[in-house]
Tab-separated table of C-alpha atoms (C1' of nucleotides) in Angstrom:
chain	number	residue	atom	x	y	z
A	174	MET	CA	252.930	-98.837	18.877
A	175	ALA	CA	255.897	-98.240	16.560
A	176	ASP	CA	257.515	-100.830	14.350
A	177	ARG	CA	259.040	-103.352	16.746
A	178	SER	CA	261.897	-104.219	14.445
A	179	ASP	CA	263.203	-100.745	13.765
A	180	ARG	CA	266.719	-99.801	14.587
A	181	ARG	CA	265.906	-97.929	17.744
A	182	THR	CA	264.306	-101.055	19.163
A	183	THR	CA	267.369	-103.066	18.170
A	184	MET	CA	269.494	-100.670	20.203
A	185	LEU	CA	267.188	-100.888	23.210
A	186	GLU	CA	267.265	-104.673	23.121
A	187	ALA	CA	271.045	-104.500	22.919
A	188	ALA	CA	271.098	-102.069	25.835
A	189	ALA	CA	269.022	-104.464	27.934
A	190	ARG	CA	271.521	-107.227	27.210
A	191	VAL	CA	274.529	-105.068	28.032
A	192	ILE	CA	272.955	-103.850	31.264
A	193	ALA	CA	272.207	-107.431	32.246
A	194	ARG	CA	275.875	-108.236	31.624
A	195	ARG	CA	277.589	-105.148	33.078
A	196	GLY	CA	275.028	-103.335	35.155
A	197	VAL	CA	273.680	-99.820	34.768
A	198	ARG	CA	276.899	-98.358	36.050
A	199	GLY	CA	279.050	-100.685	33.968
A	200	LEU	CA	277.347	-99.841	30.701
A	201	ARG	CA	279.803	-98.402	28.172
A	202	VAL	CA	278.429	-96.714	25.106
A	203	GLU	CA	281.100	-98.319	22.960
A	204	GLU	CA	280.114	-101.783	24.127
A	205	LEU	CA	276.470	-101.016	23.535
A	206	ALA	CA	277.253	-99.816	20.012
A	207	ALA	CA	279.167	-103.027	19.263
A	208	GLU	CA	276.353	-105.148	20.700
A	209	ALA	CA	273.815	-103.364	18.522
A	210	GLY	CA	276.107	-103.447	15.497
A	211	VAL	CA	276.144	-99.685	15.042
A	212	SER	CA	278.514	-96.791	15.706
A	213	THR	CA	278.656	-94.879	18.966
A	214	ALA	CA	277.640	-91.749	17.079
A	215	LEU	CA	274.351	-93.346	16.113
A	216	ILE	CA	273.619	-94.163	19.719
A	217	TYR	CA	274.111	-90.509	20.630
A	218	TYR	CA	272.046	-89.427	17.650
A	219	HIS	CA	269.089	-91.409	18.949
A	220	PHE	CA	269.442	-91.018	22.708
A	221	LYS	CA	271.256	-87.709	23.191
A	222	ASN	CA	273.580	-88.916	25.971
A	223	ARG	CA	274.323	-91.673	28.448
A	224	GLN	CA	271.469	-90.688	30.701
A	225	GLY	CA	269.082	-90.708	27.747
A	226	ILE	CA	270.157	-94.246	26.939
A	227	LEU	CA	269.434	-95.334	30.497
A	228	ARG	CA	266.049	-93.633	30.663
A	229	ALA	CA	264.888	-95.120	27.375
A	230	THR	CA	266.164	-98.572	28.279
A	231	LEU	CA	264.493	-98.597	31.658
A	232	ASP	CA	261.197	-97.563	30.063
A	233	PHE	CA	261.632	-100.279	27.487
A	234	ILE	CA	262.297	-102.855	30.189
A	235	ASN	CA	259.328	-101.710	32.226
A	236	ASP	CA	257.020	-102.138	29.249
A	237	ARG	CA	258.418	-105.572	28.579
A	238	ALA	CA	257.953	-106.680	32.186
A	239	GLU	CA	254.396	-105.411	32.078
A	240	SER	CA	253.703	-107.558	29.031
A	241	TYR	CA	255.155	-110.798	30.332
A	242	THR	CA	253.541	-110.364	33.737
A	243	THR	CA	250.117	-109.405	32.449
A	244	SER	CA	249.543	-111.251	29.205
A	245	ARG	CA	248.907	-114.954	29.121
A	246	ASP	CA	248.328	-117.684	26.604
A	247	PRO	CA	244.709	-117.080	25.507
A	248	ASP	CA	244.125	-120.842	25.168
A	249	ALA	CA	245.155	-121.606	28.734
A	250	PRO	CA	242.396	-122.102	31.300
A	251	PRO	CA	241.620	-118.917	33.240
A	252	LEU	CA	243.451	-118.606	36.545
A	253	ASP	CA	241.754	-118.273	39.892
A	254	ALA	CA	242.739	-115.441	42.209
A	255	ARG	CA	245.426	-117.413	43.952
A	256	GLY	CA	246.863	-118.669	40.680
A	257	GLU	CA	247.038	-115.132	39.375
A	258	LEU	CA	248.873	-114.037	42.504
A	259	GLU	CA	251.373	-116.857	42.242
A	260	GLN	CA	251.941	-116.225	38.588
A	261	THR	CA	252.612	-112.557	39.190
A	262	LEU	CA	255.138	-113.186	41.921
A	263	LEU	CA	256.807	-116.330	40.604
A	264	LEU	CA	257.260	-115.262	36.994
A	265	GLU	CA	260.266	-113.218	38.087
A	266	PHE	CA	262.096	-116.418	38.949
A	267	GLN	CA	262.721	-117.856	35.526
A	268	ASP	CA	266.094	-118.301	33.929
A	269	THR	CA	265.200	-116.913	30.530
A	270	ALA	CA	267.135	-114.125	28.869
A	271	THR	CA	264.254	-111.672	29.039
A	272	VAL	CA	263.383	-112.237	32.692
A	273	ARG	CA	267.025	-112.170	33.703
A	274	GLU	CA	267.517	-108.908	31.844
A	275	ASN	CA	264.466	-107.380	33.411
A	276	SER	CA	265.254	-108.523	36.927
A	277	THR	CA	268.840	-107.408	36.622
A	278	ALA	CA	267.858	-104.023	35.310
A	279	TRP	CA	265.230	-103.546	37.999
A	280	GLY	CA	267.732	-104.462	40.693
A	281	GLU	CA	270.220	-102.053	39.203
A	282	LEU	CA	267.649	-99.304	39.077
A	283	ARG	CA	266.869	-99.934	42.733
A	284	ALA	CA	270.539	-100.038	43.734
A	285	SER	CA	271.427	-96.977	41.678
A	286	ALA	CA	268.618	-94.958	43.232
A	287	VAL	CA	270.401	-95.200	46.582
A	288	PHE	CA	272.975	-92.785	45.145
A	289	ASP	CA	271.011	-91.005	42.474
A	290	PRO	CA	268.123	-88.880	43.757
A	291	ASP	CA	266.903	-88.318	40.175
A	292	LEU	CA	265.832	-91.928	39.970
A	293	ARG	CA	263.980	-92.061	43.252
A	294	GLU	CA	260.686	-90.493	42.335
A	295	ASP	CA	260.043	-92.727	39.319
A	296	LEU	CA	261.103	-95.741	41.291
A	297	ALA	CA	258.913	-94.959	44.274
A	298	ARG	CA	255.942	-94.498	41.982
A	299	ALA	CA	256.545	-97.777	40.160
A	300	THR	CA	256.965	-99.544	43.492
A	301	LEU	CA	253.699	-98.135	44.770
A	302	VAL	CA	251.792	-99.282	41.694
A	303	TRP	CA	253.278	-102.743	41.954
A	304	ASP	CA	252.491	-103.032	45.667
A	305	GLN	CA	248.909	-102.010	45.001
A	306	GLU	CA	248.511	-104.599	42.267
A	307	VAL	CA	249.687	-107.313	44.615
A	308	ALA	CA	247.460	-106.030	47.421
A	309	GLU	CA	244.510	-106.195	45.054
A	310	LEU	CA	245.290	-109.796	44.132
A	311	LEU	CA	245.601	-110.707	47.797
A	312	GLY	CA	242.236	-109.100	48.355
A	313	LYS	CA	240.670	-111.284	45.673
A	314	VAL	CA	241.824	-114.364	47.565
A	315	HIS	CA	240.700	-113.029	50.946
A	316	PRO	CA	237.927	-110.509	50.341
A	317	MET	CA	237.312	-110.125	54.076
A	318	ALA	CA	240.840	-109.012	54.964
A	319	GLY	CA	241.345	-105.386	55.965
A	320	ALA	CA	242.959	-102.948	53.552
A	321	GLY	CA	245.848	-102.237	55.910
A	322	ALA	CA	246.666	-105.906	56.384
A	323	LEU	CA	246.529	-106.455	52.619
A	324	ALA	CA	248.797	-103.523	51.923
A	325	GLN	CA	251.368	-104.699	54.442
A	326	ALA	CA	251.339	-108.271	53.205
A	327	ALA	CA	251.812	-106.997	49.665
A	328	GLU	CA	254.747	-104.835	50.682
A	329	ARG	CA	256.407	-107.731	52.426
A	330	LEU	CA	255.922	-109.999	49.433
A	331	THR	CA	257.285	-107.559	46.871
A	332	ALA	CA	260.218	-106.556	49.078
A	333	LEU	CA	260.966	-110.231	49.652
A	334	LEU	CA	260.812	-110.797	45.916
A	335	GLU	CA	263.424	-108.097	45.371
A	336	GLY	CA	265.632	-109.531	48.087
A	337	LEU	CA	265.405	-113.077	46.767
A	338	SER	CA	265.900	-111.935	43.206
A	339	THR	CA	269.131	-110.133	44.045
A	340	ARG	CA	270.357	-113.163	45.957
A	341	TRP	CA	269.614	-115.325	42.972
A	342	LEU	CA	271.345	-112.996	40.520
A	343	SER	CA	274.363	-112.584	42.796
A	344	GLY	CA	274.830	-116.334	43.078
A	345	SER	CA	273.907	-116.717	46.737
A	346	LEU	CA	270.710	-118.663	46.127
A	347	PRO	CA	269.808	-121.270	43.482
A	348	LEU	CA	266.810	-120.346	41.370
A	349	ALA	CA	264.674	-123.307	42.440
A	350	HIS	CA	265.293	-122.494	46.069
A	351	ALA	CA	264.320	-118.870	45.542
A	352	ARG	CA	261.088	-119.982	43.899
A	353	ALA	CA	260.313	-122.338	46.771
A	354	LEU	CA	260.904	-119.630	49.369
A	355	MET	CA	258.714	-117.179	47.478
A	356	SER	CA	255.984	-119.738	47.059
A	357	GLU	CA	256.025	-120.612	50.745
A	358	ALA	CA	255.979	-116.919	51.662
A	359	ILE	CA	252.766	-116.523	49.673
A	360	ASP	CA	251.286	-119.396	51.675
A	361	VAL	CA	252.437	-117.871	54.943
A	362	GLU	CA	250.953	-114.475	54.163
A	363	LEU	CA	247.712	-115.907	52.823
A	364	SER	CA	247.141	-118.124	55.814
A	365	ARG	CA	247.851	-115.160	58.047
A	366	LEU	CA	245.299	-113.065	56.199
A	367	GLY	CA	242.764	-115.886	56.275
A	368	GLY	CA	243.222	-116.621	59.948
A	369	ALA	CA	243.017	-113.054	61.169
A	370	VAL	CA	240.584	-111.208	58.967
A	371	THR	CA	239.725	-108.608	61.575
A	372	ARG	CA	243.279	-107.670	62.491
A	373	SER	CA	244.723	-104.228	61.838
B	184	MET	CA	293.837	-105.951	67.229
B	185	ALA	CA	295.903	-103.038	65.875
B	186	ASP	CA	295.742	-99.471	67.107
B	187	ARG	CA	292.229	-98.307	66.237
B	188	SER	CA	293.310	-94.741	65.640
B	189	ASP	CA	296.126	-95.387	63.208
B	190	ARG	CA	296.105	-93.905	59.773
B	191	ARG	CA	295.007	-97.043	57.995
B	192	THR	CA	291.873	-97.106	60.142
B	193	THR	CA	291.245	-93.453	59.353
B	194	MET	CA	291.325	-94.310	55.665
B	195	LEU	CA	288.951	-97.223	56.119
B	196	GLU	CA	286.485	-95.077	58.011
B	197	ALA	CA	286.724	-92.509	55.248
B	198	ALA	CA	286.185	-95.239	52.661
B	199	ALA	CA	283.027	-96.382	54.453
B	200	ARG	CA	281.708	-92.823	54.355
B	201	VAL	CA	282.525	-92.350	50.688
B	202	ILE	CA	280.947	-95.677	49.762
B	203	ALA	CA	277.827	-94.734	51.692
B	204	ARG	CA	277.730	-91.494	49.689
B	205	ARG	CA	278.713	-92.717	46.213
B	206	GLY	CA	278.414	-96.483	46.240
B	207	VAL	CA	281.054	-99.085	45.629
B	208	ARG	CA	281.064	-98.330	41.931
B	209	GLY	CA	281.026	-94.592	42.484
B	210	LEU	CA	284.014	-94.589	44.777
B	211	ARG	CA	286.846	-92.473	43.362
B	212	VAL	CA	290.267	-92.813	44.864
B	213	GLU	CA	290.782	-89.069	44.697
B	214	GLU	CA	287.604	-88.414	46.655
B	215	LEU	CA	288.564	-91.013	49.206
B	216	ALA	CA	291.975	-89.402	49.609
B	217	ALA	CA	290.386	-86.009	50.169
B	218	GLU	CA	287.904	-87.463	52.665
B	219	ALA	CA	290.733	-89.075	54.600
B	220	GLY	CA	292.910	-85.984	54.333
B	221	VAL	CA	295.774	-87.793	52.589
B	222	SER	CA	297.201	-88.067	49.095
B	223	THR	CA	296.084	-90.629	46.545
B	224	ALA	CA	299.574	-92.081	46.556
B	225	LEU	CA	299.234	-92.969	50.218
B	226	ILE	CA	296.010	-94.816	49.524
B	227	TYR	CA	297.791	-96.897	46.901
B	228	TYR	CA	300.729	-97.423	49.222
B	229	HIS	CA	298.449	-99.019	51.805
B	230	PHE	CA	295.922	-100.828	49.639
B	231	LYS	CA	297.770	-101.603	46.405
B	232	ASN	CA	294.881	-100.741	44.074
B	233	ARG	CA	291.189	-99.985	43.828
B	234	GLN	CA	290.194	-103.561	44.386
B	235	GLY	CA	292.389	-103.725	47.482
B	236	ILE	CA	290.614	-100.673	48.870
B	237	LEU	CA	287.251	-102.335	48.359
B	238	ARG	CA	288.278	-105.636	49.894
B	239	ALA	CA	289.748	-103.993	52.982
B	240	THR	CA	286.767	-101.702	53.414
B	241	LEU	CA	284.257	-104.491	53.139
B	242	ASP	CA	286.165	-106.501	55.757
B	243	PHE	CA	286.226	-103.445	57.955
B	244	ILE	CA	282.498	-102.943	57.565
B	245	ASN	CA	281.793	-106.584	58.246
B	246	ASP	CA	283.736	-106.431	61.510
B	247	ARG	CA	281.908	-103.292	62.502
B	248	ALA	CA	278.498	-104.808	61.792
B	249	GLU	CA	279.466	-107.833	63.820
B	250	SER	CA	280.254	-105.622	66.778
B	251	TYR	CA	277.069	-103.552	66.746
B	252	THR	CA	274.916	-106.594	66.157
B	253	THR	CA	276.530	-108.780	68.783
B	254	SER	CA	277.642	-106.593	71.637
B	255	ARG	CA	275.171	-104.993	73.974
B	256	ASP	CA	275.161	-102.685	76.927
B	257	PRO	CA	276.393	-104.893	79.795
B	258	ASP	CA	274.067	-103.156	82.269
B	259	ALA	CA	270.931	-103.856	80.248
B	260	PRO	CA	268.766	-106.768	81.321
B	261	PRO	CA	269.542	-109.961	79.396
B	262	LEU	CA	267.304	-110.528	76.378
B	263	ASP	CA	265.113	-113.557	75.919
B	264	ALA	CA	265.347	-115.546	72.688
B	265	ARG	CA	262.688	-113.554	70.923
B	266	GLY	CA	264.224	-110.263	72.000
B	267	GLU	CA	267.584	-111.360	70.702
B	268	LEU	CA	266.035	-112.253	67.364
B	269	GLU	CA	264.251	-108.930	67.072
B	270	GLN	CA	267.349	-107.037	68.039
B	271	THR	CA	269.414	-108.816	65.403
B	272	LEU	CA	266.959	-108.136	62.619
B	273	LEU	CA	265.757	-104.673	63.604
B	274	LEU	CA	269.129	-103.094	64.383
B	275	GLU	CA	269.702	-102.680	60.660
B	276	PHE	CA	266.851	-100.176	60.535
B	277	GLN	CA	268.388	-97.275	62.390
B	278	ASP	CA	269.237	-93.943	60.881
B	279	THR	CA	272.684	-93.587	62.389
B	280	ALA	CA	275.786	-92.926	60.323
B	281	THR	CA	277.351	-96.288	61.111
B	282	VAL	CA	274.287	-98.394	60.356
B	283	ARG	CA	273.563	-96.450	57.195
B	284	GLU	CA	277.142	-96.924	56.034
B	285	ASN	CA	277.053	-100.616	56.775
B	286	SER	CA	273.676	-101.220	55.167
B	287	THR	CA	274.619	-99.209	52.126
B	288	ALA	CA	277.898	-101.016	51.716
B	289	TRP	CA	276.285	-104.401	52.175
B	290	GLY	CA	273.641	-103.571	49.582
B	291	GLU	CA	276.325	-102.388	47.212
B	292	LEU	CA	278.355	-105.522	47.759
B	293	ARG	CA	275.277	-107.578	46.973
B	294	ALA	CA	274.423	-105.528	43.890
B	295	SER	CA	278.010	-105.494	42.638
B	296	ALA	CA	278.285	-109.260	42.948
B	297	VAL	CA	275.669	-109.606	40.226
B	298	PHE	CA	278.341	-108.400	37.797
B	299	ASP	CA	281.537	-109.323	39.588
B	300	PRO	CA	282.091	-113.061	40.047
B	301	ASP	CA	285.102	-112.365	42.301
B	302	LEU	CA	282.777	-111.094	45.005
B	303	ARG	CA	280.319	-113.955	44.902
B	304	GLU	CA	282.112	-116.535	46.945
B	305	ASP	CA	282.779	-114.266	49.915
B	306	LEU	CA	279.272	-112.970	49.765
B	307	ALA	CA	277.649	-116.393	49.607
B	308	ARG	CA	279.687	-117.485	52.608
B	309	ALA	CA	278.752	-114.428	54.642
B	310	THR	CA	275.113	-114.892	53.703
B	311	LEU	CA	275.177	-118.522	54.797
B	312	VAL	CA	276.662	-117.654	58.176
B	313	TRP	CA	274.090	-114.954	58.718
B	314	ASP	CA	271.184	-117.204	57.731
B	315	GLN	CA	272.412	-119.851	60.139
B	316	GLU	CA	272.646	-117.361	62.990
B	317	VAL	CA	269.061	-116.321	62.423
B	318	ALA	CA	267.908	-119.946	62.112
B	319	GLU	CA	269.566	-120.656	65.444
B	320	LEU	CA	267.772	-117.764	67.102
B	321	LEU	CA	264.463	-118.914	65.641
B	322	GLY	CA	265.217	-122.362	67.054
B	323	LYS	CA	265.692	-120.903	70.511
B	324	VAL	CA	262.190	-119.449	70.376
B	325	HIS	CA	260.650	-122.623	68.970
B	326	PRO	CA	262.836	-125.559	70.008
B	327	MET	CA	260.375	-128.063	68.552
B	328	ALA	CA	260.442	-126.689	64.999
B	329	GLY	CA	262.171	-128.756	62.324
B	330	ALA	CA	265.580	-127.735	61.035
B	331	GLY	CA	264.311	-127.320	57.483
B	332	ALA	CA	261.462	-125.068	58.501
B	333	LEU	CA	263.839	-122.981	60.615
B	334	ALA	CA	266.322	-122.627	57.781
B	335	GLN	CA	263.640	-121.517	55.353
B	336	ALA	CA	262.102	-119.033	57.741
B	337	ALA	CA	265.572	-117.601	58.373
B	338	GLU	CA	266.268	-117.250	54.661
B	339	ARG	CA	262.991	-115.469	54.110
B	340	LEU	CA	263.638	-113.086	56.989
B	341	THR	CA	267.168	-112.150	55.940
B	342	ALA	CA	266.202	-111.800	52.277
B	343	LEU	CA	263.268	-109.636	53.321
B	344	LEU	CA	265.606	-107.552	55.431
B	345	GLU	CA	267.819	-106.928	52.411
B	346	GLY	CA	264.829	-106.031	50.276
B	347	LEU	CA	263.380	-103.643	52.849
B	348	SER	CA	266.763	-102.113	53.544
B	349	THR	CA	267.330	-101.285	49.887
B	350	ARG	CA	263.850	-99.799	49.647
B	351	TRP	CA	264.581	-97.667	52.653
B	352	LEU	CA	267.940	-96.487	51.325
B	353	SER	CA	266.529	-95.785	47.875
B	354	GLY	CA	263.761	-93.630	49.294
B	355	SER	CA	260.817	-95.896	48.486
B	356	LEU	CA	259.983	-96.744	52.086
B	357	PRO	CA	260.149	-94.643	55.276
B	358	LEU	CA	262.364	-96.114	57.962
B	359	ALA	CA	259.584	-96.553	60.525
B	360	HIS	CA	257.481	-98.376	57.980
B	361	ALA	CA	260.346	-100.703	57.113
B	362	ARG	CA	260.813	-101.492	60.800
B	363	ALA	CA	257.121	-102.218	61.230
B	364	LEU	CA	257.068	-104.551	58.229
B	365	MET	CA	260.132	-106.394	59.464
B	366	SER	CA	258.736	-106.694	62.940
B	367	GLU	CA	255.445	-108.067	61.654
B	368	ALA	CA	257.298	-110.521	59.414
B	369	ILE	CA	259.036	-111.911	62.483
B	370	ASP	CA	255.634	-112.413	64.090
B	371	VAL	CA	254.284	-114.078	60.980
B	372	GLU	CA	257.182	-116.503	60.709
B	373	LEU	CA	257.222	-117.270	64.412
B	374	SER	CA	253.535	-118.007	64.568
B	375	ARG	CA	253.884	-120.211	61.528
B	376	LEU	CA	256.721	-122.124	63.211
B	377	GLY	CA	254.786	-122.388	66.435
B	378	GLY	CA	251.591	-123.559	64.802
B	379	ALA	CA	253.147	-126.205	62.619
B	380	VAL	CA	256.037	-127.733	64.494
B	381	THR	CA	255.911	-131.024	62.615
B	382	ARG	CA	255.887	-129.549	59.126
B	383	SER	CA	258.720	-130.122	56.641
C	23	DG	C1'	270.365	-91.761	9.450
C	24	DT	C1'	274.739	-93.463	9.659
C	25	DC	C1'	279.665	-93.587	9.586
C	26	DT	C1'	284.883	-92.414	10.668
C	27	DA	C1'	287.812	-89.884	13.267
C	28	DT	C1'	289.070	-87.491	17.162
C	29	DA	C1'	288.748	-83.952	20.826
C	30	DG	C1'	288.641	-83.565	25.684
C	31	DC	C1'	288.240	-85.173	30.097
C	32	DT	C1'	288.341	-88.112	34.062
C	33	DA	C1'	290.323	-91.247	36.978
C	34	DG	C1'	293.524	-95.176	38.131
C	35	DA	C1'	298.111	-95.799	38.952
C	36	DT	C1'	303.223	-94.739	39.459
C	37	DA	C1'	307.926	-92.133	39.826
C	38	DG	C1'	310.756	-89.959	42.620
C	39	DA	C1'	311.754	-86.510	46.306
C	40	DC	C1'	311.649	-85.993	51.242
D	5	DG	C1'	305.254	-93.308	55.309
D	6	DT	C1'	303.891	-89.497	52.877
D	7	DC	C1'	303.749	-86.002	49.361
D	8	DT	C1'	303.755	-83.571	44.508
D	9	DA	C1'	303.675	-84.229	39.890
D	10	DT	C1'	302.532	-86.726	36.010
D	11	DC	C1'	301.784	-90.549	32.872
D	12	DT	C1'	298.356	-93.270	30.563
D	13	DA	C1'	294.157	-95.523	29.377
D	14	DG	C1'	289.540	-95.527	28.622
D	15	DC	C1'	285.371	-93.283	28.123
D	16	DT	C1'	281.754	-89.666	26.793
D	17	DA	C1'	280.549	-86.804	23.365
D	18	DT	C1'	280.958	-84.176	18.956
D	19	DA	C1'	282.502	-82.646	14.114
D	20	DG	C1'	281.975	-83.371	9.640
D	21	DA	C1'	281.584	-86.408	5.501
D	22	DC	C1'	278.335	-89.286	3.009
DNA sequence: GTCTATAGCTAGATAGAC
DNA sequence: GTCTATCTAGCTATAGAC
């Protein structure tokens, strides 16, 4: 949409980095200003207040996650349904700056919502959309599975992803191990759906 | 050990309530003092500083979780292995003050550790112990399953529990639904272990 | 749009009396 | 052990010049 290298974008990228380093609740406007190479006053000029910074940054991060989850190398061979599912769920377990920033921010959003009712509605909506996407992908692999079974499997997989991701980021679980557990969970759920198509 | 109704315990109970309300990072010493009905100076007298408050409270909460997870009504009929497993994993999904406080505090500890390396070691150790307990219970249900498969199933179940718990507490998932998903996940993992005892 | 400077407030921590 | 009073630091937010 807008020019991706304008100053506002620079600040949002800086905000994503600071949040990944300090958390949503550890973000200090002064540190953000230093990270972006601008004054605190300019931050307030663009984002009104602390809450405005957070809202804009979380939108920015959401858009970014959408792009790295959805878009793929156009030269790569097209993925089958199962490959698409695995890509969607395993892409979150990569130790790159962008993915780390996004996962951290998402985890923070989730954790902050426990104490901040203002965040809950947006979060619940985003969660619902995500769960439905995963349910749809599961349905492509097992077209005969019931809608209820698909929805539940999707919810378990996305909730597991959040749990594993937080364990990874908090140093309780090596990244490769988290990936392996997620991958195996996909197998477990898929074989369940395949073996019991009439259930539920 | 010590007198359970002494003033220090009163402060710890108050701290658990305040953390459940505001989060670890939202805890203000003044609010805690008010909640406990004492002065801020007394808090500092007993716990040295903010970090000391957090450490003591998290120990306190850990002990409390241990007791409600482990102990049972002595008159109730003894549980079989599967019942014990379900009890361990489903007890976290109860809307009572104590469980809510414990789950909230545990989630906060987990989320805080992403940004606070001091917390990581304790947390990783506690996670390991918990995973092993669950693996042991799974092994009681399926004595022929391999140790690796048991360990992985346990890690998936406890990580899922954390993910579902945070969704519950952040208002993205009704409690009954979280329970149902957890319960079904136990079934899924158990049938997997039962159907593939020689795997891994 | 962007900066420097600073007002104003909140919250952690301590001094000293009882 | 416990309180009242207060010191101090750090942070959000704004005023005003350029």
